[in-house]
Structures are given as structure tokens and as C-alpha cells.
Coordinates of C-alpha atoms in Angstrom, one line a residue:
M1 CA 0.0 0.0 0.0
V2 CA 1.3 3.4 -1.0
D3 CA 1.0 6.6 1.1
L4 CA -0.7 8.6 -1.7
R5 CA -2.3 7.7 -5.0
I6 CA -3.0 10.3 -7.7
C7 CA -5.7 8.9 -10.0
G8 CA -7.8 10.3 -12.8
G9 CA -5.2 12.5 -14.3
R10 CA -3.4 12.7 -17.6
V11 CA 0.2 12.1 -16.5
V12 CA 2.8 14.0 -18.5
L13 CA 5.8 11.7 -19.1
H14 CA 9.0 12.5 -21.0
D15 CA 7.6 11.1 -24.3
R16 CA 3.8 10.9 -23.9
I17 CA 0.7 11.7 -21.9
L18 CA -0.6 8.6 -20.1
E19 CA -4.0 8.3 -18.3
T20 CA -2.9 6.3 -15.2
D21 CA -2.2 6.4 -11.5
I22 CA 0.9 7.6 -9.6
G23 CA 1.7 6.0 -6.3
M24 CA 4.1 7.6 -3.8
T25 CA 5.5 6.5 -0.5
N26 CA 7.8 8.5 1.9
G27 CA 7.8 11.4 -0.6
V28 CA 9.1 9.3 -3.5
I29 CA 7.3 8.0 -6.6
E30 CA 6.9 4.2 -6.2
T31 CA 4.6 3.4 -9.1
I32 CA 3.4 4.9 -12.4
G33 CA 0.6 2.6 -13.3
V34 CA -2.5 1.1 -11.6
V35 CA -2.3 1.5 -7.9
H36 CA -4.7 -0.9 -6.0
S37 CA -4.2 0.3 -2.4
A38 CA -3.4 3.6 -0.9
A39 CA -3.7 5.3 2.5
K40 CA -5.0 8.4 0.7
T41 CA -6.2 9.1 -2.8
I42 CA -6.4 12.4 -4.7
D43 CA -8.5 12.5 -7.9
A44 CA -7.0 14.7 -10.6
K45 CA -10.3 14.7 -12.4
G46 CA -9.0 14.7 -15.9
Q47 CA -6.4 17.4 -15.4
L48 CA -2.8 17.3 -16.6
V49 CA -0.3 16.1 -14.0
F50 CA 3.1 17.6 -14.6
P51 CA 6.4 17.1 -12.9
G52 CA 6.9 19.9 -10.4
G53 CA 8.4 23.0 -12.0
I54 CA 12.0 24.1 -11.3
D55 CA 12.6 27.8 -11.4
T56 CA 16.4 28.4 -11.5
H57 CA 16.2 32.2 -11.5
V58 CA 14.6 33.9 -8.5
H59 CA 15.6 36.8 -6.2
F60 CA 14.0 36.5 -2.8
S61 CA 16.3 39.1 -1.1
E62 CA 16.7 37.3 2.2
P63 CA 18.6 38.3 4.3
G64 CA 18.8 42.0 4.2
R65 CA 16.0 43.2 1.9
T66 CA 13.0 41.1 3.1
E67 CA 10.7 44.1 2.6
W68 CA 11.2 43.2 -1.1
E69 CA 10.2 39.6 -0.8
G70 CA 11.6 36.7 1.4
F71 CA 11.6 32.9 1.4
K72 CA 8.1 32.6 2.9
T73 CA 6.1 34.7 0.4
G74 CA 8.4 33.9 -2.5
S75 CA 8.0 30.1 -2.0
Q76 CA 4.2 30.5 -1.6
A77 CA 4.0 32.2 -4.9
L78 CA 6.1 29.5 -6.5
A79 CA 3.8 26.8 -5.0
A80 CA 0.8 28.6 -6.4
G81 CA 2.4 28.5 -9.8
G82 CA 3.3 24.8 -9.8
V83 CA 7.0 25.2 -9.0
T84 CA 8.3 22.7 -6.4
T85 CA 12.0 23.6 -6.5
Y86 CA 13.9 26.8 -7.0
V87 CA 17.5 28.0 -7.2
E88 CA 18.0 31.5 -5.7
M89 CA 20.4 34.1 -7.0
P90 CA 23.3 35.5 -4.9
L91 CA 21.7 39.0 -5.2
N92 CA 19.5 40.9 -4.0
A93 CA 20.2 39.6 -0.6
L94 CA 22.3 41.9 1.6
P95 CA 25.0 40.7 2.1
A96 CA 25.2 39.0 -1.2
T97 CA 26.1 35.3 -1.4
T98 CA 29.8 35.8 -2.2
N99 CA 31.5 34.0 0.6
I100 CA 30.8 31.1 2.9
D101 CA 29.8 33.3 5.9
N102 CA 27.1 35.0 3.8
L103 CA 26.0 31.7 2.4
Q104 CA 25.6 30.4 6.0
L105 CA 23.4 33.4 6.8
K106 CA 21.1 32.5 3.9
L107 CA 21.1 28.8 4.8
N108 CA 20.1 29.6 8.4
R109 CA 17.3 31.9 7.3
A110 CA 15.9 29.4 4.8
K111 CA 15.6 26.3 7.0
T112 CA 12.1 26.9 8.4
K113 CA 10.6 29.3 5.9
N114 CA 10.2 27.5 2.6
L115 CA 7.1 25.9 1.2
V116 CA 9.0 24.2 -1.7
D117 CA 12.5 22.8 -2.0
Y118 CA 15.4 25.1 -2.7
S119 CA 19.1 25.6 -3.5
F120 CA 21.4 28.6 -3.9
Y121 CA 24.0 30.1 -6.3
G122 CA 27.3 31.6 -5.2
G123 CA 28.3 34.9 -6.7
L124 CA 31.4 35.9 -8.7
T125 CA 32.4 39.6 -8.5
S126 CA 35.6 41.6 -9.0
E127 CA 36.1 41.5 -5.2
N128 CA 35.7 37.8 -4.2
L129 CA 38.0 35.7 -6.3
A130 CA 39.8 34.5 -3.1
D131 CA 36.4 33.1 -1.8
I132 CA 35.3 31.2 -4.9
E133 CA 37.0 27.9 -4.2
A134 CA 35.7 27.6 -0.6
L135 CA 32.3 28.6 -1.8
A136 CA 32.3 26.0 -4.5
D137 CA 33.0 23.3 -1.9
R138 CA 29.8 24.3 0.0
E139 CA 26.1 24.1 -0.7
V140 CA 26.0 26.2 -3.9
I141 CA 24.6 24.6 -7.0
A142 CA 26.5 27.0 -9.5
F143 CA 27.8 30.5 -9.7
K144 CA 26.4 33.8 -11.1
C145 CA 28.1 36.9 -12.4
F146 CA 27.1 40.1 -14.1
L147 CA 28.9 41.4 -17.3
S148 CA 26.8 44.6 -17.1
T149 CA 27.2 47.2 -14.4
C150 CA 25.2 46.4 -11.3
G151 CA 25.1 47.0 -7.5
S152 CA 24.1 49.8 -5.1
G153 CA 27.6 50.4 -3.8
Q154 CA 26.5 49.5 -0.3
P155 CA 28.9 47.3 1.7
G156 CA 28.2 43.7 1.1
D157 CA 26.1 44.3 -2.0
F158 CA 26.6 42.4 -5.3
S159 CA 28.6 44.0 -8.1
N160 CA 29.7 43.1 -11.6
V161 CA 32.9 41.3 -12.6
D162 CA 35.8 42.7 -14.6
D163 CA 37.3 40.8 -17.5
A164 CA 40.5 39.7 -15.8
T165 CA 38.6 38.4 -12.7
L166 CA 36.0 36.7 -14.9
K167 CA 38.7 34.7 -16.7
K168 CA 40.4 33.7 -13.5
G169 CA 37.1 32.8 -11.9
M170 CA 36.2 30.7 -14.8
E171 CA 39.5 28.8 -14.5
I172 CA 38.7 28.0 -10.9
L173 CA 35.2 27.0 -11.6
A174 CA 36.3 24.7 -14.5
R175 CA 38.7 23.0 -12.1
K176 CA 35.9 22.6 -9.5
G177 CA 33.4 21.4 -12.0
K178 CA 30.9 24.3 -11.4
I179 CA 28.8 26.0 -14.0
L180 CA 29.0 29.8 -14.3
C181 CA 25.7 31.6 -15.1
L182 CA 26.0 35.0 -16.8
H183 CA 24.0 38.1 -17.1
A184 CA 25.1 39.0 -20.6
E185 CA 25.1 42.7 -21.5
D186 CA 28.2 44.6 -22.4
A187 CA 28.9 47.1 -19.7
S188 CA 31.0 49.5 -21.7
L189 CA 28.3 49.9 -24.4
T190 CA 25.3 50.1 -22.1
D191 CA 27.0 52.5 -19.7
R192 CA 28.0 54.8 -22.5
L193 CA 24.6 54.8 -24.1
E194 CA 22.9 55.5 -20.8
M195 CA 25.1 58.4 -20.0
E196 CA 24.6 59.9 -23.4
L197 CA 20.8 59.6 -23.3
I198 CA 20.6 61.0 -19.8
S199 CA 22.8 63.9 -20.7
E200 CA 20.4 64.7 -23.5
G201 CA 17.5 64.7 -21.0
K202 CA 16.0 61.5 -22.3
K203 CA 14.8 59.3 -19.5
D204 CA 11.6 57.7 -20.9
A205 CA 10.8 54.2 -22.0
Q206 CA 12.3 54.7 -25.5
A207 CA 15.5 56.0 -24.0
F208 CA 15.9 53.1 -21.7
L209 CA 15.3 50.6 -24.6
A210 CA 17.9 52.4 -26.7
S211 CA 20.4 52.2 -23.9
R212 CA 20.4 48.4 -23.9
P213 CA 20.3 47.2 -27.5
I214 CA 20.5 43.6 -28.7
E215 CA 24.1 44.4 -29.7
A216 CA 25.1 44.7 -26.1
E217 CA 23.7 41.2 -25.4
V218 CA 25.5 39.7 -28.4
L219 CA 28.8 41.3 -27.5
A220 CA 28.7 39.9 -23.9
V221 CA 27.6 36.4 -25.1
K222 CA 30.5 36.3 -27.5
K223 CA 33.0 37.3 -24.8
A224 CA 31.7 34.7 -22.4
I225 CA 31.8 32.0 -25.1
A226 CA 35.4 32.9 -25.9
Y227 CA 36.4 32.7 -22.2
S228 CA 34.6 29.3 -21.9
R229 CA 36.5 28.0 -24.9
E230 CA 39.7 29.1 -23.4
T231 CA 39.1 28.0 -19.8
G232 CA 36.9 25.0 -20.2
C233 CA 34.3 26.4 -17.8
A234 CA 30.8 25.3 -18.4
I235 CA 28.5 28.3 -18.8
H236 CA 24.8 29.1 -18.7
F237 CA 23.3 32.3 -20.1
V238 CA 20.4 33.7 -18.0
H239 CA 17.4 35.6 -19.4
I240 CA 18.5 35.8 -23.0
S241 CA 16.2 38.1 -25.0
S242 CA 17.2 37.9 -28.6
A243 CA 17.5 35.5 -31.5
E244 CA 20.8 37.0 -32.4
A245 CA 22.3 35.9 -29.0
I246 CA 20.7 32.5 -29.3
A247 CA 22.4 32.1 -32.7
E248 CA 25.8 32.7 -31.1
I249 CA 25.0 30.1 -28.4
Q250 CA 23.8 27.6 -30.9
Q251 CA 27.1 27.9 -32.8
A252 CA 29.0 27.4 -29.5
K253 CA 27.0 24.2 -28.9
R254 CA 27.8 22.9 -32.4
E255 CA 31.5 23.5 -31.5
G256 CA 31.0 21.2 -28.5
L257 CA 31.2 23.9 -25.8
D258 CA 29.3 23.1 -22.5
V259 CA 26.8 25.9 -22.7
T260 CA 23.0 26.3 -22.0
V261 CA 20.5 29.1 -22.2
E262 CA 17.3 30.2 -20.5
S263 CA 14.7 32.8 -21.3
C264 CA 11.7 34.2 -19.5
P265 CA 8.0 34.7 -20.1
H266 CA 8.2 38.5 -20.3
Y267 CA 10.3 38.3 -23.4
F268 CA 7.6 36.2 -25.1
V269 CA 4.4 37.9 -24.0
F270 CA 5.4 41.6 -23.9
S271 CA 7.1 43.8 -26.4
A272 CA 9.1 47.1 -26.4
E273 CA 6.1 48.8 -28.1
E274 CA 4.1 48.1 -25.0
L275 CA 6.6 49.4 -22.5
P276 CA 5.4 53.0 -22.3
K277 CA 1.9 51.7 -21.4
L278 CA 3.2 49.0 -19.0
G279 CA 5.4 51.5 -17.3
T280 CA 8.3 50.7 -14.9
L281 CA 6.5 47.5 -13.7
A282 CA 7.9 46.0 -16.9
K283 CA 11.4 47.5 -16.7
C284 CA 14.0 44.7 -16.7
Q285 CA 17.5 44.1 -17.9
P286 CA 17.8 43.1 -20.8
P287 CA 14.8 45.1 -21.7
L288 CA 11.7 44.0 -23.6
R289 CA 12.3 43.7 -27.4
K290 CA 10.4 44.9 -30.5
K291 CA 7.6 42.7 -31.7
E292 CA 9.6 41.4 -34.7
D293 CA 12.3 40.3 -32.2
V294 CA 9.8 38.7 -30.0
S295 CA 8.6 36.7 -33.0
K296 CA 12.1 35.5 -33.7
L297 CA 12.6 34.5 -30.1
W298 CA 9.4 32.4 -30.3
D299 CA 10.9 30.7 -33.4
C300 CA 14.0 29.8 -31.3
L301 CA 11.9 28.4 -28.5
L302 CA 9.8 26.3 -30.8
R303 CA 12.9 25.0 -32.6
G304 CA 14.3 23.8 -29.3
E305 CA 17.1 26.3 -29.2
I306 CA 16.3 27.6 -25.7
D307 CA 17.0 25.0 -23.0
W308 CA 14.6 26.0 -20.3
L309 CA 12.3 28.8 -18.9
T310 CA 12.7 30.8 -15.7
S311 CA 10.9 33.7 -14.2
D312 CA 13.8 36.0 -13.2
H313 CA 11.5 37.1 -10.4
S314 CA 13.1 40.3 -9.1
P315 CA 10.7 42.2 -6.9
C316 CA 11.0 45.3 -4.8
T317 CA 8.8 47.6 -2.8
I318 CA 6.4 49.6 -5.0
D319 CA 8.0 52.9 -4.2
L320 CA 11.2 51.8 -5.9
K321 CA 9.3 51.5 -9.2
E322 CA 8.6 55.3 -9.1
G323 CA 10.7 57.8 -11.0
D324 CA 11.9 57.7 -14.6
F325 CA 13.0 54.6 -16.5
F326 CA 16.7 55.0 -15.5
T327 CA 16.1 55.6 -11.8
A328 CA 13.3 53.0 -11.2
W329 CA 14.2 49.6 -10.0
G330 CA 14.7 47.1 -12.9
G331 CA 13.1 43.8 -12.3
I332 CA 9.8 42.0 -13.0
T333 CA 7.6 40.4 -10.4
G334 CA 6.3 37.2 -11.9
C335 CA 7.3 33.8 -10.6
Q336 CA 3.8 32.7 -9.8
N337 CA 2.8 32.7 -13.4
T338 CA 5.7 31.4 -15.5
I339 CA 4.0 28.0 -16.0
D340 CA 0.4 28.9 -16.7
I341 CA 1.2 31.8 -19.0
M342 CA 3.8 29.9 -21.0
Y343 CA 1.6 26.7 -21.2
D344 CA -1.1 28.9 -22.6
E345 CA 1.2 30.6 -25.1
A346 CA 3.5 27.8 -26.1
V347 CA 1.2 24.7 -25.9
K348 CA -2.3 25.9 -26.4
K349 CA -1.6 28.7 -28.9
R350 CA 1.5 27.5 -30.7
G351 CA 1.2 23.7 -30.6
M352 CA 4.1 22.7 -28.4
S353 CA 3.6 19.2 -26.9
A354 CA 3.0 18.9 -23.2
S355 CA 6.1 16.6 -22.9
A356 CA 8.3 19.2 -24.6
F357 CA 6.9 21.8 -22.2
A358 CA 7.7 19.6 -19.2
K359 CA 11.3 19.6 -20.3
L360 CA 11.4 23.4 -20.5
I361 CA 10.0 23.9 -17.0
A362 CA 11.5 20.9 -15.1
T363 CA 13.5 18.1 -16.7
T364 CA 16.2 20.1 -18.5
P365 CA 17.2 22.4 -15.6
A366 CA 17.2 19.3 -13.2
K367 CA 19.6 17.5 -15.5
R368 CA 21.8 20.6 -16.0
F369 CA 22.3 21.2 -12.3
N370 CA 22.4 17.5 -11.3
L371 CA 19.2 17.6 -9.3
E372 CA 19.0 13.9 -9.6
Q373 CA 15.7 13.5 -7.6
K374 CA 13.9 16.2 -9.5
G375 CA 12.5 17.1 -12.9
E376 CA 10.6 14.1 -14.0
L377 CA 7.6 11.9 -13.2
A378 CA 9.5 8.6 -12.9
V379 CA 9.8 5.8 -10.3
G380 CA 12.5 6.7 -7.7
K381 CA 12.2 10.5 -8.3
D382 CA 10.8 12.8 -5.6
A383 CA 7.0 13.0 -5.7
D384 CA 7.0 16.6 -6.9
L385 CA 4.1 17.5 -9.2
F386 CA 1.3 19.9 -10.0
F387 CA -2.2 19.6 -11.6
L388 CA -2.9 21.9 -14.5
D389 CA -6.5 22.5 -15.6
D390 CA -6.2 23.2 -19.3
T391 CA -10.0 23.5 -19.8
T392 CA -10.5 26.7 -17.8
S393 CA -9.6 30.3 -18.1
Y394 CA -9.1 33.0 -15.5
T395 CA -8.1 36.6 -15.3
L396 CA -5.2 37.2 -12.9
Q397 CA -6.1 39.6 -10.2
Q398 CA -3.9 41.4 -7.6
E399 CA -5.6 39.4 -4.8
D400 CA -4.4 36.2 -6.4
L401 CA -0.8 37.0 -5.8
Y402 CA 1.2 35.7 -2.9
Y403 CA 4.1 38.1 -3.2
K404 CA 5.0 40.3 -0.3
N405 CA 4.5 43.3 -2.7
P406 CA 1.5 42.0 -4.7
Y407 CA 1.9 43.7 -8.0
S408 CA 2.9 42.4 -11.4
P409 CA 2.7 43.4 -15.1
Y410 CA 0.7 40.2 -15.6
V411 CA -2.2 41.4 -13.5
G412 CA -5.3 41.7 -15.7
R413 CA -4.1 39.1 -18.1
T414 CA -6.5 36.3 -19.1
I415 CA -4.8 32.9 -19.0
A416 CA -6.4 29.8 -20.6
C417 CA -5.3 27.3 -18.0
R418 CA -4.7 27.2 -14.2
V419 CA -2.5 25.4 -11.7
T420 CA -4.9 23.8 -9.2
K421 CA -2.8 21.7 -6.9
T422 CA 0.9 21.5 -6.1
I423 CA 2.6 18.6 -4.3
V424 CA 6.2 18.6 -2.9
R425 CA 7.6 15.2 -2.0
G426 CA 4.1 13.8 -1.5
Q427 CA 2.7 16.7 0.5
V428 CA 0.1 19.1 -0.8
V429 CA 1.5 22.6 -0.5
Y430 CA -1.1 24.5 -2.6
D431 CA -4.7 24.0 -3.6
V432 CA -6.6 26.5 -5.7
E433 CA -9.6 26.4 -3.4
K434 CA -7.8 26.2 0.0
G435 CA -4.7 28.3 -0.8
C436 CA -1.1 27.6 0.5
R437 CA -0.3 25.1 3.2
K438 CA 0.5 26.8 6.5
E439 CA 3.3 24.4 7.6
T440 CA 6.5 24.7 5.7
V441 CA 8.0 21.5 4.1
G442 CA 10.7 22.9 1.8
K443 CA 14.2 21.4 2.2
L444 CA 17.6 22.3 0.8
V445 CA 18.3 20.2 -2.3
K446 CA 21.7 18.5 -2.0
V447 CA 23.8 19.0 -5.0
L448 CA 26.2 16.5 -6.5
N449 CA 29.7 18.1 -6.5

């Protein structure tokens, strides 16, 4: 007898959808097939049953900036969106996760606050090269750096990396077998353009877009690929926004380089033409692209040239979104809706298969980061899954959001599917009727070094 049986669902496997049961015991999938006896049964009532989503790009800002988000509300939002595991960036926490002491602060804070499972990145900056090796030996899944200018200048805050330190850091990470994730925008170009536009008194949406062109993304991608080729460091490009950058990454893959790439919903469902109306709620770096570029990015996704999808959830308090497009905080609040929005857009509207979609939101990131118990509905894997009702539609309202600061550019959007239940290691953490579970069950995911 299993602990829990899921029946009546359309189970999304790696190569097909199967109408069958899932049996789980002690938080692990024991059976995919007919289950005759279970202590408890949940009827999926014809809904799709997906492997739990894995969001490898969120900023929960704890410790130090918990007025922006925090593990509790951030993980609740993920649970409501079908995500059962996340990897959190080394910024915007203060102090940033750039040494083992700062990592320990984060680990201590996370222990009792998460509704879903989690892991963390370490950071590579121009100031912490001496800390990289020790950090790589601890509980970090990979590393993150910025090639564009970033940081507040406050003590302990994150900052970008210079070229010399980048190369040395990549040499260390190659030796340690760690992946380096990169924010790819060329600092010299974006800084110069921003300064020129501001000096001309241009601070609106169009000026911001002009300050961060596709060219800046491509230049940074090329540099990182060249350093990867030279050092042997495995790399992953975060939130890539253009087909031109994807083309460079595809060429690197053909050369045999160890490189992957993610993108985010906002680059597929919004466009630069909409930014003046959307306002600073949709300000992000890289910025939204023109409609013709959005169409090209969709072609890349549907051809399988983008490895997986993330949210790049980067919230703040609403007052930091005030001001002009250069002074307002750059980041989109959206991790609760990565899965439903992109299922609607990619599967329902553009014909992607459910199995291919499962790879984009779960299987591929799990494999890339060696999350061996995650990412797939298979015997022996953790019993992480969510139900998706693909027969319903709803309009996202502010009161639906679990974020500490409940605003998002997705509010008001009608979505033609809905996550109705999320299960983490056999435990229901979210139900569309009952809301989020009160008791936290999230655990640190152990990485394979």
C-alpha cells in the first residue's frame, strides 16, 4: 500500500501523456501505473499532471531586503504557480552570497521558511576571487556573475565582474566542475549609451530601450563563449532576450562547448512597443524587445534552441518603481505565473507538446544542475508534481498574488489554464480552493559536487 495515490489524471511523461495512476511513499514515486491500495487518494479529475516546476532564477532578497520579498512569500508564490524547487540568486540579498559566511546566513534563514525545495547560487564579482574555491565546496549549485554594471555600492552588496577576474574565476570553476551563469550585457556599451541619453535629457521608456540594445547582449555572449572556450568552464546564459544571441549560443553548442541558455515569459508575451503603457513594472534588464524580435525568439523556443524557462523574479517595494526609466528599479515580479502563462502561449496557442513543455520547466534544468531526484515523473524520483486544468480560463487579479508586494505586469491578463494543486515530496502545498499550506515543508536540495 502506498501513502498517496493520484488517480484520474493525464500524466505528462517524457515522451507521452498517459492516463494512469501515480503511487508515492515517503515522498518518492513508487509506481506509475495502476495503484490498487493507498492510504490516501487524490482524484486529478482529468487534469494534466506535470512534474513539479523548477525555477532556476529567482531573487528572494533574504537576508537584508526582506521588505522586497523573502523565502516565505516567494516560495508560496512558486507553489501557487506549480513550482516545487527553486534556485535562488546571490543577489539581491544583503549581504550577497559571495563567501561562505554570507551563504551560511542564507542557509540559516531558509531552513524553516520555505514551502518548496530550494538551492542557492554563489556569486562571482571583482572582489571575491579568493572566496570562490571555498564557496564552490559548499552548498551552492552553481555561480552567477554580471557582465553589465550592477550593484548599489552598499557594503556587502553584489557587483559586476571585470574581464580579468572573470577569466580567473572561470578557470577556478572549471577546475571545481561548477557552472557559471552569466547576465550577458556589455557594460561599456550600455554604460556609454545610458550616460549619453541622460545627458540629452532622455529618460523615458524609449531612451531606456535604446540604452540596452541587442548588440550589447550579443557582445557579452561572444565574450563569455570565448572565455569558456579558453578556460573549459561550463556556462549558462540567463534571461536571453534575442534570437541573435541565441544564434551565437547555438554555434558554440555545435563546436562542442558546454553551454546552455534560458529565457523568461516577459520576453515572449510583452514587447518594447508596450513598455510606455506597461510602465516601470515591466522594466527589466535586458529590456523588452520589439515585436519582430519577440517573434524571432518564439521561433528559437519552438525549434528547441532555448534549454529552459525561468521567471527572473526580481521584486522590490512599489516605491522603488517610481521615477523615470533609468532611476526606477529594474526587475519584473512574476514567478507565480511562469508556468500557466507559458503553457497557454506555447502549448495551447502554438502547438508545443506537453512533454516538450515539461522539459522546459522541469526536466532540463534538473539535469543541467544535477538535481537527480527532481524534474521528471518517474519511479524513484521525488514526488513533486502539479495539476494543470487546461480547460479553464481565469483573469489574474492582484488578490491572487502571494508576493510580499503584490503587483505584477501580468495582473489583468487572461490565462487559458490554471494550476490547481501542487505537491512537494508527496505533500500538498497548494490547492486553488484552499490556498497555500501553513506548515513549511521545503528542504535544501543537496547538489552533486
